[in-house]
JSON list of C-alpha atoms in Angstrom, two decimals:
[
{"chain": "E", "resi": 1, "resn": "MET", "atom": "CA", "xyz": [105.67, 201.85, 111.95]},
{"chain": "E", "resi": 2, "resn": "LYS", "atom": "CA", "xyz": [105.08, 199.99, 115.16]},
{"chain": "E", "resi": 3, "resn": "LYS", "atom": "CA", "xyz": [102.96, 197.44, 113.30]},
{"chain": "E", "resi": 4, "resn": "LEU", "atom": "CA", "xyz": [105.72, 196.93, 110.76]},
{"chain": "E", "resi": 5, "resn": "ILE", "atom": "CA", "xyz": [108.27, 196.20, 113.49]},
{"chain": "E", "resi": 6, "resn": "VAL", "atom": "CA", "xyz": [105.91, 193.75, 115.20]},
{"chain": "E", "resi": 7, "resn": "LEU", "atom": "CA", "xyz": [105.23, 192.06, 111.86]},
{"chain": "E", "resi": 8, "resn": "LEU", "atom": "CA", "xyz": [108.97, 191.75, 111.13]},
{"chain": "E", "resi": 9, "resn": "LEU", "atom": "CA", "xyz": [109.59, 190.31, 114.60]},
{"chain": "E", "resi": 10, "resn": "MET", "atom": "CA", "xyz": [106.88, 187.73, 113.99]},
{"chain": "E", "resi": 11, "resn": "ILE", "atom": "CA", "xyz": [108.15, 186.77, 110.52]},
{"chain": "E", "resi": 12, "resn": "LEU", "atom": "CA", "xyz": [111.87, 186.54, 111.40]},
{"chain": "E", "resi": 13, "resn": "PRO", "atom": "CA", "xyz": [111.55, 183.50, 113.68]},
{"chain": "E", "resi": 14, "resn": "LEU", "atom": "CA", "xyz": [109.51, 181.72, 111.00]},
{"chain": "E", "resi": 15, "resn": "GLY", "atom": "CA", "xyz": [112.28, 182.32, 108.48]},
{"chain": "E", "resi": 16, "resn": "ALA", "atom": "CA", "xyz": [114.89, 180.99, 110.89]},
{"chain": "E", "resi": 17, "resn": "ILE", "atom": "CA", "xyz": [112.83, 177.87, 111.54]},
{"chain": "E", "resi": 18, "resn": "ALA", "atom": "CA", "xyz": [112.27, 177.27, 107.84]},
{"chain": "E", "resi": 19, "resn": "GLN", "atom": "CA", "xyz": [115.99, 177.45, 107.18]},
{"chain": "E", "resi": 20, "resn": "GLU", "atom": "CA", "xyz": [116.73, 174.81, 109.82]},
{"chain": "E", "resi": 21, "resn": "VAL", "atom": "CA", "xyz": [114.46, 172.14, 108.33]},
{"chain": "E", "resi": 22, "resn": "LYS", "atom": "CA", "xyz": [116.54, 169.40, 106.74]},
{"chain": "E", "resi": 23, "resn": "ILE", "atom": "CA", "xyz": [114.67, 166.69, 104.89]},
{"chain": "E", "resi": 24, "resn": "ALA", "atom": "CA", "xyz": [116.11, 163.35, 103.85]},
{"chain": "E", "resi": 25, "resn": "PHE", "atom": "CA", "xyz": [114.66, 160.18, 102.45]},
{"chain": "E", "resi": 26, "resn": "VAL", "atom": "CA", "xyz": [115.53, 156.53, 102.94]},
{"chain": "E", "resi": 27, "resn": "LYS", "atom": "CA", "xyz": [114.54, 153.75, 100.60]},
{"chain": "E", "resi": 28, "resn": "THR", "atom": "CA", "xyz": [113.51, 151.48, 103.45]},
{"chain": "E", "resi": 29, "resn": "GLN", "atom": "CA", "xyz": [112.46, 148.55, 101.26]},
{"chain": "E", "resi": 30, "resn": "GLU", "atom": "CA", "xyz": [115.89, 148.52, 99.58]},
{"chain": "E", "resi": 31, "resn": "VAL", "atom": "CA", "xyz": [117.71, 148.61, 102.93]},
{"chain": "E", "resi": 32, "resn": "PHE", "atom": "CA", "xyz": [115.35, 146.06, 104.47]},
{"chain": "E", "resi": 33, "resn": "MET", "atom": "CA", "xyz": [115.95, 143.56, 101.67]},
{"chain": "E", "resi": 34, "resn": "ALA", "atom": "CA", "xyz": [119.72, 144.00, 102.02]},
{"chain": "E", "resi": 35, "resn": "MET", "atom": "CA", "xyz": [119.69, 143.13, 105.72]},
{"chain": "E", "resi": 36, "resn": "PRO", "atom": "CA", "xyz": [121.11, 139.63, 106.41]},
{"chain": "E", "resi": 37, "resn": "GLU", "atom": "CA", "xyz": [118.40, 138.98, 108.98]},
{"chain": "E", "resi": 38, "resn": "VAL", "atom": "CA", "xyz": [115.80, 139.00, 106.19]},
{"chain": "E", "resi": 39, "resn": "SER", "atom": "CA", "xyz": [117.28, 135.96, 104.44]},
{"chain": "E", "resi": 40, "resn": "GLY", "atom": "CA", "xyz": [117.32, 134.11, 107.78]},
{"chain": "E", "resi": 41, "resn": "MET", "atom": "CA", "xyz": [113.70, 135.03, 108.35]},
{"chain": "E", "resi": 42, "resn": "GLU", "atom": "CA", "xyz": [112.77, 133.88, 104.83]},
{"chain": "E", "resi": 43, "resn": "LYS", "atom": "CA", "xyz": [114.47, 130.52, 105.45]},
{"chain": "E", "resi": 44, "resn": "GLN", "atom": "CA", "xyz": [112.62, 130.03, 108.73]},
{"chain": "E", "resi": 45, "resn": "MET", "atom": "CA", "xyz": [109.33, 130.91, 107.04]},
{"chain": "E", "resi": 46, "resn": "ALA", "atom": "CA", "xyz": [110.04, 128.51, 104.16]},
{"chain": "E", "resi": 47, "resn": "ASP", "atom": "CA", "xyz": [110.84, 125.72, 106.65]},
{"chain": "E", "resi": 48, "resn": "LEU", "atom": "CA", "xyz": [107.63, 126.38, 108.58]},
{"chain": "E", "resi": 49, "resn": "ASN", "atom": "CA", "xyz": [105.57, 126.44, 105.37]},
{"chain": "E", "resi": 50, "resn": "GLU", "atom": "CA", "xyz": [107.16, 123.16, 104.28]},
{"chain": "E", "resi": 51, "resn": "LYS", "atom": "CA", "xyz": [106.27, 121.49, 107.60]},
{"chain": "E", "resi": 52, "resn": "TYR", "atom": "CA", "xyz": [102.65, 122.54, 107.19]},
{"chain": "E", "resi": 53, "resn": "ARG", "atom": "CA", "xyz": [102.63, 121.48, 103.53]},
{"chain": "E", "resi": 54, "resn": "VAL", "atom": "CA", "xyz": [103.88, 117.98, 104.46]},
{"chain": "E", "resi": 55, "resn": "GLU", "atom": "CA", "xyz": [101.30, 117.66, 107.22]},
{"chain": "E", "resi": 56, "resn": "LEU", "atom": "CA", "xyz": [98.50, 118.77, 104.90]},
{"chain": "E", "resi": 57, "resn": "LYS", "atom": "CA", "xyz": [99.69, 116.30, 102.25]},
{"chain": "E", "resi": 58, "resn": "GLN", "atom": "CA", "xyz": [99.40, 113.48, 104.80]},
{"chain": "E", "resi": 59, "resn": "MET", "atom": "CA", "xyz": [95.88, 114.57, 105.64]},
{"chain": "E", "resi": 60, "resn": "GLN", "atom": "CA", "xyz": [94.98, 114.72, 101.95]},
{"chain": "E", "resi": 61, "resn": "ASP", "atom": "CA", "xyz": [96.35, 111.23, 101.42]},
{"chain": "E", "resi": 62, "resn": "GLU", "atom": "CA", "xyz": [94.07, 110.06, 104.23]},
{"chain": "E", "resi": 63, "resn": "TYR", "atom": "CA", "xyz": [91.17, 111.81, 102.53]},
{"chain": "E", "resi": 64, "resn": "GLN", "atom": "CA", "xyz": [90.35, 109.25, 99.88]},
{"chain": "E", "resi": 65, "resn": "TYR", "atom": "CA", "xyz": [87.04, 110.49, 98.59]},
{"chain": "E", "resi": 66, "resn": "SER", "atom": "CA", "xyz": [87.59, 109.01, 95.12]},
{"chain": "E", "resi": 67, "resn": "ASP", "atom": "CA", "xyz": [87.94, 105.51, 96.63]},
{"chain": "E", "resi": 68, "resn": "PHE", "atom": "CA", "xyz": [84.63, 105.98, 98.43]},
{"chain": "E", "resi": 69, "resn": "VAL", "atom": "CA", "xyz": [82.87, 107.11, 95.24]},
{"chain": "E", "resi": 70, "resn": "ALA", "atom": "CA", "xyz": [84.20, 104.07, 93.36]},
{"chain": "E", "resi": 71, "resn": "GLN", "atom": "CA", "xyz": [83.06, 101.66, 96.09]},
{"chain": "E", "resi": 72, "resn": "GLN", "atom": "CA", "xyz": [79.80, 103.27, 97.21]},
{"chain": "E", "resi": 73, "resn": "ASP", "atom": "CA", "xyz": [77.57, 101.12, 95.00]},
{"chain": "E", "resi": 74, "resn": "SER", "atom": "CA", "xyz": [78.85, 97.96, 96.65]},
{"chain": "E", "resi": 75, "resn": "LEU", "atom": "CA", "xyz": [78.54, 99.25, 100.24]},
{"chain": "E", "resi": 76, "resn": "THR", "atom": "CA", "xyz": [75.57, 98.86, 102.52]},
{"chain": "E", "resi": 77, "resn": "GLU", "atom": "CA", "xyz": [73.68, 101.99, 103.57]},
{"chain": "E", "resi": 78, "resn": "ASN", "atom": "CA", "xyz": [75.15, 101.98, 107.12]},
{"chain": "E", "resi": 79, "resn": "ILE", "atom": "CA", "xyz": [78.71, 101.69, 105.83]},
{"chain": "E", "resi": 80, "resn": "LYS", "atom": "CA", "xyz": [78.07, 104.44, 103.28]},
{"chain": "E", "resi": 81, "resn": "LEU", "atom": "CA", "xyz": [76.79, 106.78, 106.01]},
{"chain": "E", "resi": 82, "resn": "ARG", "atom": "CA", "xyz": [79.72, 105.98, 108.28]},
{"chain": "E", "resi": 83, "resn": "ARG", "atom": "CA", "xyz": [82.27, 106.55, 105.48]},
{"chain": "E", "resi": 84, "resn": "MET", "atom": "CA", "xyz": [80.58, 109.79, 104.45]},
{"chain": "E", "resi": 85, "resn": "GLN", "atom": "CA", "xyz": [80.76, 110.96, 108.07]},
{"chain": "E", "resi": 86, "resn": "GLU", "atom": "CA", "xyz": [84.45, 110.01, 108.23]},
{"chain": "E", "resi": 87, "resn": "ILE", "atom": "CA", "xyz": [85.13, 111.91, 105.01]},
{"chain": "E", "resi": 88, "resn": "GLN", "atom": "CA", "xyz": [83.30, 114.97, 106.35]},
{"chain": "E", "resi": 89, "resn": "ASP", "atom": "CA", "xyz": [85.28, 114.76, 109.60]},
{"chain": "E", "resi": 90, "resn": "ILE", "atom": "CA", "xyz": [88.57, 114.58, 107.70]},
{"chain": "E", "resi": 91, "resn": "GLN", "atom": "CA", "xyz": [87.51, 117.52, 105.51]},
{"chain": "E", "resi": 92, "resn": "GLU", "atom": "CA", "xyz": [86.67, 119.56, 108.62]},
{"chain": "E", "resi": 93, "resn": "ARG", "atom": "CA", "xyz": [90.01, 118.67, 110.19]},
{"chain": "E", "resi": 94, "resn": "MET", "atom": "CA", "xyz": [91.81, 119.73, 107.02]},
{"chain": "E", "resi": 95, "resn": "ASP", "atom": "CA", "xyz": [89.90, 123.02, 106.89]},
{"chain": "E", "resi": 96, "resn": "ASN", "atom": "CA", "xyz": [90.70, 123.71, 110.54]},
{"chain": "E", "resi": 97, "resn": "PHE", "atom": "CA", "xyz": [94.31, 122.73, 110.00]},
{"chain": "E", "resi": 98, "resn": "VAL", "atom": "CA", "xyz": [94.69, 125.12, 107.06]},
{"chain": "E", "resi": 99, "resn": "GLN", "atom": "CA", "xyz": [93.14, 127.96, 109.06]},
{"chain": "E", "resi": 100, "resn": "VAL", "atom": "CA", "xyz": [95.36, 127.33, 112.10]},
{"chain": "E", "resi": 101, "resn": "ALA", "atom": "CA", "xyz": [98.43, 126.97, 109.88]},
{"chain": "E", "resi": 102, "resn": "GLN", "atom": "CA", "xyz": [97.75, 130.31, 108.17]},
{"chain": "E", "resi": 103, "resn": "GLN", "atom": "CA", "xyz": [97.34, 132.03, 111.53]},
{"chain": "E", "resi": 104, "resn": "ASP", "atom": "CA", "xyz": [100.50, 130.42, 112.85]},
{"chain": "E", "resi": 105, "resn": "VAL", "atom": "CA", "xyz": [102.50, 131.44, 109.78]},
{"chain": "E", "resi": 106, "resn": "GLN", "atom": "CA", "xyz": [101.27, 135.04, 110.04]},
{"chain": "E", "resi": 107, "resn": "LYS", "atom": "CA", "xyz": [102.08, 135.14, 113.75]},
{"chain": "E", "resi": 108, "resn": "LYS", "atom": "CA", "xyz": [105.57, 133.72, 113.17]},
{"chain": "E", "resi": 109, "resn": "GLN", "atom": "CA", "xyz": [106.20, 136.19, 110.34]},
{"chain": "E", "resi": 110, "resn": "GLN", "atom": "CA", "xyz": [105.24, 139.13, 112.57]},
{"chain": "E", "resi": 111, "resn": "GLU", "atom": "CA", "xyz": [107.40, 137.72, 115.36]},
{"chain": "E", "resi": 112, "resn": "LEU", "atom": "CA", "xyz": [110.41, 137.51, 113.04]},
{"chain": "E", "resi": 113, "resn": "LEU", "atom": "CA", "xyz": [109.76, 140.84, 111.29]},
{"chain": "E", "resi": 114, "resn": "GLN", "atom": "CA", "xyz": [109.41, 142.95, 114.42]},
{"chain": "E", "resi": 115, "resn": "PRO", "atom": "CA", "xyz": [113.08, 142.92, 115.55]},
{"chain": "E", "resi": 116, "resn": "ILE", "atom": "CA", "xyz": [114.31, 143.52, 111.98]},
{"chain": "E", "resi": 117, "resn": "GLN", "atom": "CA", "xyz": [111.98, 146.47, 111.53]},
{"chain": "E", "resi": 118, "resn": "GLN", "atom": "CA", "xyz": [113.00, 147.79, 114.95]},
{"chain": "E", "resi": 119, "resn": "LYS", "atom": "CA", "xyz": [116.70, 147.58, 114.02]},
{"chain": "E", "resi": 120, "resn": "LEU", "atom": "CA", "xyz": [116.05, 149.45, 110.76]},
{"chain": "E", "resi": 121, "resn": "HIS", "atom": "CA", "xyz": [113.99, 152.11, 112.56]},
{"chain": "E", "resi": 122, "resn": "GLU", "atom": "CA", "xyz": [116.73, 152.63, 115.15]},
{"chain": "E", "resi": 123, "resn": "ALA", "atom": "CA", "xyz": [119.38, 152.99, 112.44]},
{"chain": "E", "resi": 124, "resn": "ILE", "atom": "CA", "xyz": [117.26, 155.59, 110.63]},
{"chain": "E", "resi": 125, "resn": "GLN", "atom": "CA", "xyz": [116.71, 157.43, 113.89]},
{"chain": "E", "resi": 126, "resn": "LYS", "atom": "CA", "xyz": [120.46, 157.47, 114.66]},
{"chain": "E", "resi": 127, "resn": "VAL", "atom": "CA", "xyz": [121.30, 158.75, 111.17]},
{"chain": "E", "resi": 128, "resn": "GLY", "atom": "CA", "xyz": [118.69, 161.47, 111.58]},
{"chain": "E", "resi": 129, "resn": "GLU", "atom": "CA", "xyz": [120.18, 162.55, 114.89]},
{"chain": "E", "resi": 130, "resn": "GLU", "atom": "CA", "xyz": [123.78, 162.40, 113.64]},
{"chain": "E", "resi": 131, "resn": "LYS", "atom": "CA", "xyz": [123.11, 164.30, 110.41]},
{"chain": "E", "resi": 132, "resn": "GLY", "atom": "CA", "xyz": [120.63, 166.76, 111.95]},
{"chain": "E", "resi": 133, "resn": "TYR", "atom": "CA", "xyz": [117.67, 165.87, 109.74]},
{"chain": "E", "resi": 134, "resn": "THR", "atom": "CA", "xyz": [114.31, 167.23, 110.77]},
{"chain": "E", "resi": 135, "resn": "TYR", "atom": "CA", "xyz": [112.42, 164.64, 108.74]},
{"chain": "E", "resi": 136, "resn": "ILE", "atom": "CA", "xyz": [113.39, 161.35, 107.15]},
{"chain": "E", "resi": 137, "resn": "ILE", "atom": "CA", "xyz": [110.73, 159.96, 104.88]},
{"chain": "E", "resi": 138, "resn": "ASP", "atom": "CA", "xyz": [110.28, 156.98, 102.60]},
{"chain": "E", "resi": 139, "resn": "PRO", "atom": "CA", "xyz": [109.98, 158.09, 98.96]},
{"chain": "E", "resi": 140, "resn": "ALA", "atom": "CA", "xyz": [107.73, 155.10, 98.21]},
{"chain": "E", "resi": 141, "resn": "ALA", "atom": "CA", "xyz": [104.99, 156.88, 100.15]},
{"chain": "E", "resi": 142, "resn": "LEU", "atom": "CA", "xyz": [105.40, 160.13, 98.20]},
{"chain": "E", "resi": 143, "resn": "LEU", "atom": "CA", "xyz": [104.36, 161.19, 94.77]},
{"chain": "E", "resi": 144, "resn": "TYR", "atom": "CA", "xyz": [107.27, 163.60, 94.36]},
{"chain": "E", "resi": 145, "resn": "THR", "atom": "CA", "xyz": [110.67, 164.02, 96.00]},
{"chain": "E", "resi": 146, "resn": "GLY", "atom": "CA", "xyz": [112.23, 167.41, 95.39]},
{"chain": "E", "resi": 147, "resn": "THR", "atom": "CA", "xyz": [115.85, 168.03, 94.53]},
{"chain": "E", "resi": 148, "resn": "ASN", "atom": "CA", "xyz": [116.55, 169.52, 97.97]},
{"chain": "E", "resi": 149, "resn": "ALA", "atom": "CA", "xyz": [115.91, 166.24, 99.78]},
{"chain": "E", "resi": 150, "resn": "VAL", "atom": "CA", "xyz": [118.99, 164.25, 100.76]},
{"chain": "E", "resi": 151, "resn": "ASP", "atom": "CA", "xyz": [119.16, 160.52, 100.06]},
{"chain": "E", "resi": 152, "resn": "ALA", "atom": "CA", "xyz": [120.09, 159.13, 103.47]},
{"chain": "E", "resi": 153, "resn": "THR", "atom": "CA", "xyz": [119.86, 155.51, 102.28]},
{"chain": "E", "resi": 154, "resn": "PRO", "atom": "CA", "xyz": [123.67, 155.08, 102.09]},
{"chain": "E", "resi": 155, "resn": "PHE", "atom": "CA", "xyz": [124.05, 156.44, 105.62]},
{"chain": "E", "resi": 156, "resn": "VAL", "atom": "CA", "xyz": [121.49, 153.97, 106.98]},
{"chain": "E", "resi": 157, "resn": "ARG", "atom": "CA", "xyz": [123.13, 151.10, 105.09]},
{"chain": "E", "resi": 158, "resn": "THR", "atom": "CA", "xyz": [126.46, 152.09, 106.63]},
{"chain": "E", "resi": 159, "resn": "LYS", "atom": "CA", "xyz": [124.92, 152.36, 110.10]},
{"chain": "E", "resi": 160, "resn": "LEU", "atom": "CA", "xyz": [123.59, 148.79, 109.69]},
{"chain": "E", "resi": 161, "resn": "GLY", "atom": "CA", "xyz": [126.94, 147.56, 108.38]},
{"chain": "E", "resi": 162, "resn": "LEU", "atom": "CA", "xyz": [125.60, 146.72, 104.92]}
]
């Protein structure tokens, strides 16, 4: 009898805890794409990519390998070697430029994404606190979302003013 009472006392708190768990989900990608800051970020990224594209185009225009090939039979050996070295130097500069541009674009994208992601995270956190959710998850990361889970996406959109 004593064991039964101890067992019941141990199980009761577990039942109370299980009843308090409230799970919700937020479609973060949907909310993220609806945020006005995202279109501003996309414009800035497009502008930056265009600047790099124009600069690379100028470098490619300078890189006139086909002209060298057409003229190489009429050039002396010293001029050929010098032109080949110039072409190699330009190619190396272009390769370095592309590498630096890619790194710069990635860095800028992270710099612009961070505050948007932070704002979304804070809105989700506030909704969770206000509604008393124990967990808020993204259904994109799950294979199955049960019928008991609450879709908190509209609450987060409202919190962000969307």
